[in-house]
mmCIF file of C-alpha atoms and ligand atoms in Angstrom:
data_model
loop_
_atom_site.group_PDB
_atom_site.id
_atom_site.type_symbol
_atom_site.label_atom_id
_atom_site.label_comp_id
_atom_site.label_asym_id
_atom_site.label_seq_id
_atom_site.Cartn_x
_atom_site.Cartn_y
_atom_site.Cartn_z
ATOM 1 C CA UNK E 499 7.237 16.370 -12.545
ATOM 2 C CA UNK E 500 4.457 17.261 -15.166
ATOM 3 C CA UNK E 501 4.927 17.804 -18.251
ATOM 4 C CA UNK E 502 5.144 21.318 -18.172
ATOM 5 C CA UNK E 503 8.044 21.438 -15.684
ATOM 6 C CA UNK E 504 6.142 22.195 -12.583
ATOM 7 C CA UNK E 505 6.571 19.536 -9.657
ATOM 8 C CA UNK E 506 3.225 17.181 -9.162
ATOM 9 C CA UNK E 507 0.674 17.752 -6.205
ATOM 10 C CA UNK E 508 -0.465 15.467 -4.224
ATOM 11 C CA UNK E 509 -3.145 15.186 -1.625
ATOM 12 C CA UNK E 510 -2.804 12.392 1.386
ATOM 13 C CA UNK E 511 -5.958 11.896 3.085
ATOM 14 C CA UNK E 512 -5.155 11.110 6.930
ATOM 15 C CA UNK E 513 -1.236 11.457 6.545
ATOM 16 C CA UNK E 514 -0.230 12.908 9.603
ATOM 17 C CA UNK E 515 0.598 9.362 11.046
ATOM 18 C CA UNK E 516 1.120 5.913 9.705
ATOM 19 C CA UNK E 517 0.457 4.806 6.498
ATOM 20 C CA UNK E 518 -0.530 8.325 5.214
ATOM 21 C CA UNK E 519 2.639 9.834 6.283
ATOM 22 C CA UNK E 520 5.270 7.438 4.796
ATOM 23 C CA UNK E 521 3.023 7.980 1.538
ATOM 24 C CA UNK E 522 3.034 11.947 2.245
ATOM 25 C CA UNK E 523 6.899 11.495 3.150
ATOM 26 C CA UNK E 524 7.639 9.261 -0.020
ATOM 27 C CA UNK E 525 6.134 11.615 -3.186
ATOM 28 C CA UNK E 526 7.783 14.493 -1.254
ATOM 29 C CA UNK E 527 10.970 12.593 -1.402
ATOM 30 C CA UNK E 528 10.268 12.023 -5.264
ATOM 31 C CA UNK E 529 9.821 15.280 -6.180
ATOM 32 C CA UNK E 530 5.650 16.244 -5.271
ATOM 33 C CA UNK E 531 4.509 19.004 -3.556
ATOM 34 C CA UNK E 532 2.089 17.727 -0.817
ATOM 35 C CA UNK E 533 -1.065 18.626 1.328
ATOM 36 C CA UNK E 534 -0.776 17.036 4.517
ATOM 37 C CA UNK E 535 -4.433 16.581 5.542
ATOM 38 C CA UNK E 536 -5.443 15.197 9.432
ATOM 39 C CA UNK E 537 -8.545 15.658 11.193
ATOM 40 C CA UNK E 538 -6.965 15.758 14.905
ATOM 41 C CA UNK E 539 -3.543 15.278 14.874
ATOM 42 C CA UNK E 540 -2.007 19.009 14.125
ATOM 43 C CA UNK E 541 0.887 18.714 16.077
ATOM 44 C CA UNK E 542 1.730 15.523 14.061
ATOM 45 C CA UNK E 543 0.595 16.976 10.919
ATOM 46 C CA UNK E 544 2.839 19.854 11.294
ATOM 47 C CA UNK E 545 6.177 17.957 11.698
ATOM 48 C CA UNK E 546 5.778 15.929 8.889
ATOM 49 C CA UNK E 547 5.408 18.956 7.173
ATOM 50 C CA UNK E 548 8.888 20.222 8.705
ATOM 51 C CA UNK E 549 9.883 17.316 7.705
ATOM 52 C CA UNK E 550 9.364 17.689 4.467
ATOM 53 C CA UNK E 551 10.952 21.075 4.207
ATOM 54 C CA UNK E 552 13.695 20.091 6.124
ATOM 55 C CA UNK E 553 14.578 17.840 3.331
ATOM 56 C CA UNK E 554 13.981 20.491 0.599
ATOM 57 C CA UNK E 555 10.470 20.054 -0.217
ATOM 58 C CA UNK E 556 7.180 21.826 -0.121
ATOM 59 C CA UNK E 557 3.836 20.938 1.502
ATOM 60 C CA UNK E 558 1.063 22.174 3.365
ATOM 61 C CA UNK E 559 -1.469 21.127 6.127
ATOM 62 C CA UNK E 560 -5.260 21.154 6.310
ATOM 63 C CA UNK E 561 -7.451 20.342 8.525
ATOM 64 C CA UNK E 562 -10.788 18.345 7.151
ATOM 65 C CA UNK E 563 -12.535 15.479 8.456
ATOM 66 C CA UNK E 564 -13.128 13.465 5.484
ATOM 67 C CA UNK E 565 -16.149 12.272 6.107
ATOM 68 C CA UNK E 566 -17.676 15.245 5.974
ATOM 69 C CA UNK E 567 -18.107 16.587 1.869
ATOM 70 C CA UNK E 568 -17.795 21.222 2.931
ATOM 71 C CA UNK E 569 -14.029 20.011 4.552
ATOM 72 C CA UNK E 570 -12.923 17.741 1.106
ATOM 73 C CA UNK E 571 -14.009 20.957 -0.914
ATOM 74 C CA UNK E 572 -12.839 23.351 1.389
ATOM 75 C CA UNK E 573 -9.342 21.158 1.086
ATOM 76 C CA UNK E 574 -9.618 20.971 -2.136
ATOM 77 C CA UNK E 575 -10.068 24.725 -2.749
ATOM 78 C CA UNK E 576 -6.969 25.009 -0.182
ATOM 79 C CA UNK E 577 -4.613 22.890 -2.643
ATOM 80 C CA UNK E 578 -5.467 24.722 -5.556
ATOM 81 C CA UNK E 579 -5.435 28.204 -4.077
ATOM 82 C CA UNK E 580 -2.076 27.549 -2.923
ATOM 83 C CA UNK E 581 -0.331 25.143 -5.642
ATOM 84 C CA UNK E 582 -2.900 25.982 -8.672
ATOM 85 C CA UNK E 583 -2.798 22.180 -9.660
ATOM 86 C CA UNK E 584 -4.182 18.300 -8.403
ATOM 87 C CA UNK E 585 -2.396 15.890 -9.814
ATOM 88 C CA UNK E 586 -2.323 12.742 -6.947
ATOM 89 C CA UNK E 587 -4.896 12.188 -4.714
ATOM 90 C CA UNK E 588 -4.225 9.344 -1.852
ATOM 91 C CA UNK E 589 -7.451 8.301 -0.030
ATOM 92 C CA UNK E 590 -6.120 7.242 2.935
ATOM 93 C CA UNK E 591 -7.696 8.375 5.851
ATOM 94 C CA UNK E 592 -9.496 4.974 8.037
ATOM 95 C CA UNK E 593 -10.558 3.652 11.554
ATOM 96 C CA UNK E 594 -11.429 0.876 12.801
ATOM 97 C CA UNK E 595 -14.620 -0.183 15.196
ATOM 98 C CA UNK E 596 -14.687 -3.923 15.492
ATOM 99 C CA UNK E 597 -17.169 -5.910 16.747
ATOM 100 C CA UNK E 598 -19.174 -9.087 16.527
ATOM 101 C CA UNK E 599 -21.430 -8.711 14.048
ATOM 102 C CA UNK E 600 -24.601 -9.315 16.265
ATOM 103 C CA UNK E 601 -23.120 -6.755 18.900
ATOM 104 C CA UNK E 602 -22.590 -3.893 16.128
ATOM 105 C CA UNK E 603 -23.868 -0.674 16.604
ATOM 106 C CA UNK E 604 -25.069 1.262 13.913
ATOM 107 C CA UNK E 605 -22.906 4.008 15.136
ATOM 108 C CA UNK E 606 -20.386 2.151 14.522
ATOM 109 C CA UNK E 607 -21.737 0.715 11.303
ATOM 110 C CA UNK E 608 -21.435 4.707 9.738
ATOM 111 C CA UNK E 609 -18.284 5.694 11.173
ATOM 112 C CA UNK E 610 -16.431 3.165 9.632
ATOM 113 C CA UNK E 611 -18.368 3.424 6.302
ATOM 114 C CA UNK E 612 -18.495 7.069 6.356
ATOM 115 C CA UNK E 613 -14.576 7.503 7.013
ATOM 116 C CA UNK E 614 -13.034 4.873 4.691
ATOM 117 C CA UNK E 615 -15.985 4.510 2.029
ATOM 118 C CA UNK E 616 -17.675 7.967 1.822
ATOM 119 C CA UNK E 617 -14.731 10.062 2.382
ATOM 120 C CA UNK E 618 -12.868 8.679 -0.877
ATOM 121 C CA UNK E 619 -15.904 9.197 -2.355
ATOM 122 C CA UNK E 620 -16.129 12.744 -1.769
ATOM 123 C CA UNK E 621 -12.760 13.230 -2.247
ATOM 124 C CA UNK E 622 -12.717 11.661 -5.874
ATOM 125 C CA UNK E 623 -15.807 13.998 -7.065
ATOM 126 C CA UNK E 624 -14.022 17.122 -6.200
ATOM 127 C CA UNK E 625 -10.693 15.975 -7.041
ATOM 128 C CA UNK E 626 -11.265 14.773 -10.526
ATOM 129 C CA UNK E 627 -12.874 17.960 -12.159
ATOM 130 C CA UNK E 628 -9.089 19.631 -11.745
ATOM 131 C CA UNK E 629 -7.892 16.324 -12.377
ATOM 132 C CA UNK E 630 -9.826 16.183 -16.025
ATOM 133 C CA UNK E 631 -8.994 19.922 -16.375
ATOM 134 C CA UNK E 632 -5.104 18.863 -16.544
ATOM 135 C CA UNK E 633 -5.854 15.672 -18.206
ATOM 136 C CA UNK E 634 -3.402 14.143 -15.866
ATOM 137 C CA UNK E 635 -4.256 12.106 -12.678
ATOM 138 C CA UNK E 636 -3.662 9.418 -9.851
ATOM 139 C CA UNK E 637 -5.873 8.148 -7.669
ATOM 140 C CA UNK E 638 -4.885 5.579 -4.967
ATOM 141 C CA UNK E 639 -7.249 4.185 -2.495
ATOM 142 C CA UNK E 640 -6.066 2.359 0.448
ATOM 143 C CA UNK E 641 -7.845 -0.656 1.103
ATOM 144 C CA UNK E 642 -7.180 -3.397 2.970
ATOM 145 C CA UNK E 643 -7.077 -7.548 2.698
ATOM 146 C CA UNK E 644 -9.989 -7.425 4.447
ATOM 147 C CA UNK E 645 -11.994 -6.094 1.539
ATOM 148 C CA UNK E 646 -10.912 -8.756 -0.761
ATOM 149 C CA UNK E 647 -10.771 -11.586 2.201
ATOM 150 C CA UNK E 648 -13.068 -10.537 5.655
ATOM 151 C CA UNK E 649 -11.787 -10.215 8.638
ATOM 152 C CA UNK E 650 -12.903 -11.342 11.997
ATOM 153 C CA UNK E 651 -14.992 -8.381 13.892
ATOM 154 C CA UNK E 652 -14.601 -6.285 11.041
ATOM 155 C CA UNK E 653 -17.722 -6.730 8.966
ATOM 156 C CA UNK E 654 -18.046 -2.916 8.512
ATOM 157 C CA UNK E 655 -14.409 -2.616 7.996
ATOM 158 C CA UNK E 656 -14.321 -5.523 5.437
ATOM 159 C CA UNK E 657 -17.587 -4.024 3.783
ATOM 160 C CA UNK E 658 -16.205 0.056 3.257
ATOM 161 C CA UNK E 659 -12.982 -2.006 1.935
ATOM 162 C CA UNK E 660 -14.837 -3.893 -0.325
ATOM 163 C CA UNK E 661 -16.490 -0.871 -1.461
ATOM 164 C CA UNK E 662 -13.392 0.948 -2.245
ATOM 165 C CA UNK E 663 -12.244 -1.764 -4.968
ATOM 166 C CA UNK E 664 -15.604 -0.841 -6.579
ATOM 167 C CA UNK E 665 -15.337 2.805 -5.969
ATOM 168 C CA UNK E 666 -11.829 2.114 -7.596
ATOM 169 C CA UNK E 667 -13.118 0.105 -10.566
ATOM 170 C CA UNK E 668 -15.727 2.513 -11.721
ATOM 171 C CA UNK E 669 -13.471 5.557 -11.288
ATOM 172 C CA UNK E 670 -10.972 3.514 -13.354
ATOM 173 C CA UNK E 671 -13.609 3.158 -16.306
ATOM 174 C CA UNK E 672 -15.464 6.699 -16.247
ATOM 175 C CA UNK E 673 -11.736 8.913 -15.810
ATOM 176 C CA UNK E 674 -9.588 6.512 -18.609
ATOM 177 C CA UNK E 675 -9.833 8.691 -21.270
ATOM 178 C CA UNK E 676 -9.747 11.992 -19.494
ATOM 179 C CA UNK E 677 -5.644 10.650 -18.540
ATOM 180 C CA UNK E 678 -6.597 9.604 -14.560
ATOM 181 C CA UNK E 679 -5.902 6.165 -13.256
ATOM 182 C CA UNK E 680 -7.318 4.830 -10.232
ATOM 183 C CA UNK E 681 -5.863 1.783 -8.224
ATOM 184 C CA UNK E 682 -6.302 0.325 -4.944
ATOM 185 C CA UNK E 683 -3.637 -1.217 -2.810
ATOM 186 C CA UNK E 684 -4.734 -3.795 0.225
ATOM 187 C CA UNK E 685 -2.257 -3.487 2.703
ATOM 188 C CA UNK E 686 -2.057 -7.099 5.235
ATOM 189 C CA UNK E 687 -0.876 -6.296 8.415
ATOM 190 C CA UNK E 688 1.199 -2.966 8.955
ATOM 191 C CA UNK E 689 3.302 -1.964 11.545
ATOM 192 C CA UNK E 690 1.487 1.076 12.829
ATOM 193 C CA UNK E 691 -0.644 2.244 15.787
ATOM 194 C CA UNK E 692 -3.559 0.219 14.140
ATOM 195 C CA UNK E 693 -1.507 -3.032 14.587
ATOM 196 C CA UNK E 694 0.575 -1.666 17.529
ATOM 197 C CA UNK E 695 -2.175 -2.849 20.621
ATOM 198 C CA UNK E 696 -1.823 -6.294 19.544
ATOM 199 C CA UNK E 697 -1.254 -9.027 22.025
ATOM 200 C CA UNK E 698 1.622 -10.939 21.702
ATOM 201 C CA UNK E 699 -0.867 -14.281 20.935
ATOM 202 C CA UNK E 700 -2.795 -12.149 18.542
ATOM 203 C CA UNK E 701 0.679 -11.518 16.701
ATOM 204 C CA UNK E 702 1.974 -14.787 16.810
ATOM 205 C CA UNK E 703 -1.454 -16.215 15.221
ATOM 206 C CA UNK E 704 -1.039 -13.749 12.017
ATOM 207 C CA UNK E 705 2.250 -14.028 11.860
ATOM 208 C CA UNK E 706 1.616 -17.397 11.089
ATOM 209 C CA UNK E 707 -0.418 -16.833 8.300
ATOM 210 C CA UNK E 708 1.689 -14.526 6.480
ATOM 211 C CA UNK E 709 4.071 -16.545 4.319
ATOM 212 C CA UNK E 710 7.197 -14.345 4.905
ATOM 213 C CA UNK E 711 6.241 -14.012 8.739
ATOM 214 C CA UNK E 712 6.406 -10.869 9.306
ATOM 215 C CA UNK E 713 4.369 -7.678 9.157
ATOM 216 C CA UNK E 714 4.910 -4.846 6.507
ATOM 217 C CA UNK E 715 6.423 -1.427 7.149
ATOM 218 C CA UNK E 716 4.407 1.934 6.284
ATOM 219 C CA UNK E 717 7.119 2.515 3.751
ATOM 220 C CA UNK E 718 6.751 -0.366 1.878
ATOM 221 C CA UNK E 719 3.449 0.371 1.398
ATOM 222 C CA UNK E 720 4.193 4.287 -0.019
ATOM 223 C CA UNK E 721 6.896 2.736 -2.215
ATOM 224 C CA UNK E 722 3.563 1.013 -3.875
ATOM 225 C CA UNK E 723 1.719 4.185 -3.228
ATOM 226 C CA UNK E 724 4.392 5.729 -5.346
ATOM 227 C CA UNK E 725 4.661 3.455 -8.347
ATOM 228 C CA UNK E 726 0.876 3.821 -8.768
ATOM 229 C CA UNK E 727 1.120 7.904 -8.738
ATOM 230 C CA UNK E 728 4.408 7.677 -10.680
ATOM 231 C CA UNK E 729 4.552 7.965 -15.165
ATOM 232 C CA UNK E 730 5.726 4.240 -14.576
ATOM 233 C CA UNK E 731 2.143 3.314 -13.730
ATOM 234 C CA UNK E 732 0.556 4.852 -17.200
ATOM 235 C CA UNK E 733 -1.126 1.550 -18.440
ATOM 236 C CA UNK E 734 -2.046 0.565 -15.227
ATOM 237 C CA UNK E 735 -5.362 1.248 -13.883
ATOM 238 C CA UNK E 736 -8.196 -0.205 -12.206
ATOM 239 C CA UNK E 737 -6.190 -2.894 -10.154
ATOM 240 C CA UNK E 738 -6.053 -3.666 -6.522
ATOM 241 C CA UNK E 739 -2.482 -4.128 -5.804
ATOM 242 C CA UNK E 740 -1.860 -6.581 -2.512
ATOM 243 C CA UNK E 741 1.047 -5.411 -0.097
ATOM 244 C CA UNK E 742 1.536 -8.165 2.280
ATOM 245 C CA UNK E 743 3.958 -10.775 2.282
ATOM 246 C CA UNK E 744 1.539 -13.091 0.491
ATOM 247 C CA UNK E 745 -1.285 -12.858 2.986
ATOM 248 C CA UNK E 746 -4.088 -12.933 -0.048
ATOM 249 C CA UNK E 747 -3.295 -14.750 -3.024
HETATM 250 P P1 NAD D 1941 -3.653 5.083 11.513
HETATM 251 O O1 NAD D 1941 -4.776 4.962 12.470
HETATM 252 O O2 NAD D 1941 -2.272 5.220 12.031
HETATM 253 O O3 NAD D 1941 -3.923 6.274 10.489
HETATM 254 C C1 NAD D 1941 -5.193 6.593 10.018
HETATM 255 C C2 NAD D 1941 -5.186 8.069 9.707
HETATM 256 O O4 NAD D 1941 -6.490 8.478 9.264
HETATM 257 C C3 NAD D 1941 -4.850 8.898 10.933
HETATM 258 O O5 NAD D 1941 -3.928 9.896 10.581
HETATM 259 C C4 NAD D 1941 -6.195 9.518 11.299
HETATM 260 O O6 NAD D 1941 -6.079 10.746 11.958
HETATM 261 C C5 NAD D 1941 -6.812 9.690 9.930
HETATM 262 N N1 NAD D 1941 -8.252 9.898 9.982
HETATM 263 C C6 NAD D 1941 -9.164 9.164 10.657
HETATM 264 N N2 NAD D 1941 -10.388 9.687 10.481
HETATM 265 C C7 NAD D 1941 -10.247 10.773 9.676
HETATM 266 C C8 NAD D 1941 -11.144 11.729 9.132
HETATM 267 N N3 NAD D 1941 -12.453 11.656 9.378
HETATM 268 N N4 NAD D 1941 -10.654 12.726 8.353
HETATM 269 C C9 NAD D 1941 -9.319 12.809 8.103
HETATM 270 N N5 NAD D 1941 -8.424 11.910 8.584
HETATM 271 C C10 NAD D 1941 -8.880 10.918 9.365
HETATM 272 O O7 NAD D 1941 -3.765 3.822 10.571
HETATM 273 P P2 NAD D 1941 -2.828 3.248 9.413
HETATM 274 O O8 NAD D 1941 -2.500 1.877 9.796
HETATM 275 O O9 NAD D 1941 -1.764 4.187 9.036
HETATM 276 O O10 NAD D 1941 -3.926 3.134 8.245
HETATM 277 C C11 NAD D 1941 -3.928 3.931 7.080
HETATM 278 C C12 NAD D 1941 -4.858 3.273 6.063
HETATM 279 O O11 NAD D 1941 -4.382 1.975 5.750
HETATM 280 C C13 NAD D 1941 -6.276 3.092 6.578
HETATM 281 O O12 NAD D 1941 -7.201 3.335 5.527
HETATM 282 C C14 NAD D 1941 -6.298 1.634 6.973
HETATM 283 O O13 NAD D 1941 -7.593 1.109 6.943
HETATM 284 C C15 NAD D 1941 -5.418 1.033 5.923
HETATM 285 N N6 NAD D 1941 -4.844 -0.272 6.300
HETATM 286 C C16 NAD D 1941 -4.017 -0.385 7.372
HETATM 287 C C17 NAD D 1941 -3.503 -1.647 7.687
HETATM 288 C C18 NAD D 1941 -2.562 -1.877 8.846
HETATM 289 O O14 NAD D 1941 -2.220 -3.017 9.121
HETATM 290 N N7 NAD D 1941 -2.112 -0.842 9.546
HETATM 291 C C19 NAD D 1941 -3.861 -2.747 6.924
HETATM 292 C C20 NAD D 1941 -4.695 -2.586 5.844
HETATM 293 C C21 NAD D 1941 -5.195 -1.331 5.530
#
């Protein structure tokens, strides 16, 4: 709630599966109104917006590929237009292209940079000129272990990751004193169709690097994603925040 009564807004970048929707699921359930944003998925996009209002809330869906800056204003425009305030912004939205990095493309190079690096990017600028406006906001950016340890095939992966803390840290220091935080949390492994494919060999090797031996659920990630966005989180701000069973430490 802000402090003027009126529930919280939130944006989730890529939340009409996964990660993204357990956060887009979990600040509904606390009280935000939220933009469900997908690039592909409608279908999925739209029941987790019935979801939403089946448990009381209120949200809406828009389509914009991140990566792209006319869609993030366009959404952004969207929000306000319909809510008249930005007070969370979750950038979310990521894929994944992995490949030895002698083999990679440079297709595949600028997909993954452009659609977990750019996009948050773009989606910061516009969202924190409402966000300094209100002189109230949250920014979370998901990153991943990867960005603060590599991962095999992942170089691009590992790099946009790596460039989110950054992104993260700089936000952090320029938004302080207008009231906007900015963290990062790096999820380990996930349950979720990025993890899903996995061979049972594959899952048996990272399971045994995880010291509670298991993978995460989206929804313990959004209960992080939800700290960070909450008034708890008020002196907390440019930190990357690990979610994964003590994968990095
Ligand atoms: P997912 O593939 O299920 O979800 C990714 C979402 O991003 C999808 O909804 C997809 O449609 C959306 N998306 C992709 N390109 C987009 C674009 N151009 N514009 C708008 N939306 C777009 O994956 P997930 O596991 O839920 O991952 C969510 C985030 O968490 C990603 O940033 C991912 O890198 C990160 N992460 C995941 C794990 C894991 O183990 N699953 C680990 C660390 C970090």
């Amino acid at each position: 709630m802000a402090h003027d009564g009126t529930p919280r807004v939130a944006i989730v970048t890529g939340s009409s599966r996964g990660i993204g929707r357990a956060i887009a699921l979990e600040l509904a359930h606390r009280g935000s109104r939220v933009v469900i944003n997908y690039r592909a998925g409608k279908d999925a996009a739209e029941a987790v917006r019935r979801e939403i209002e089946l448990s009381g809330g209120e949200a809406l869906v828009v389509r914009a590929d991140v990566s792209v800056e006319a869609d993030v204003r366009t959404m952004m425009e969207k929000t306000i237009e319909q809510f008249s305030r930005l007070d969370i912004l979750v950038n979310n939205a990521g894929v994944l292209q992995d490949n030895f990095v002698s083999f990679m493309s440079e297709e595949q190079w600028d997909l993954v940079l452009d659609v977990n690096l750019k996009s948050a990017f773009f989606c910061t600028k516009h969202a924190s000129k409402q966000m300094a406006k209100q002189r109230w906001g949250r920014i979370i950016n998901i990153s991943s272990d990867a960005g603060l340890m590599g991962d095999m095939l992942r170089t691009n992966y590992s790099a946009a990751k790596a460039g989110l803390i950054g992104l993260t840290k700089s936000t952090a220091r320029e938004l302080a004193a207008r009231g906007i935080t900015a963290n990062a949390i790096a999820p380990g492994y996930i349950e979720t169709d990025m993890t899903s494919e996995w061979a049972d060999q594959k899952r048996k090797q990272m399971l045994e690097r995880i010291p509670m031996q298991r993978l995460g659920s989206p929804q313990e990630v959004a209960r992080a994603a939800a700290y960070l966005a909450s008034e708890q989180a008020s002196y907390v701000t440019g930190q990357v925040l690990s979610v994964d069973g003590g994968l990095h430490m």
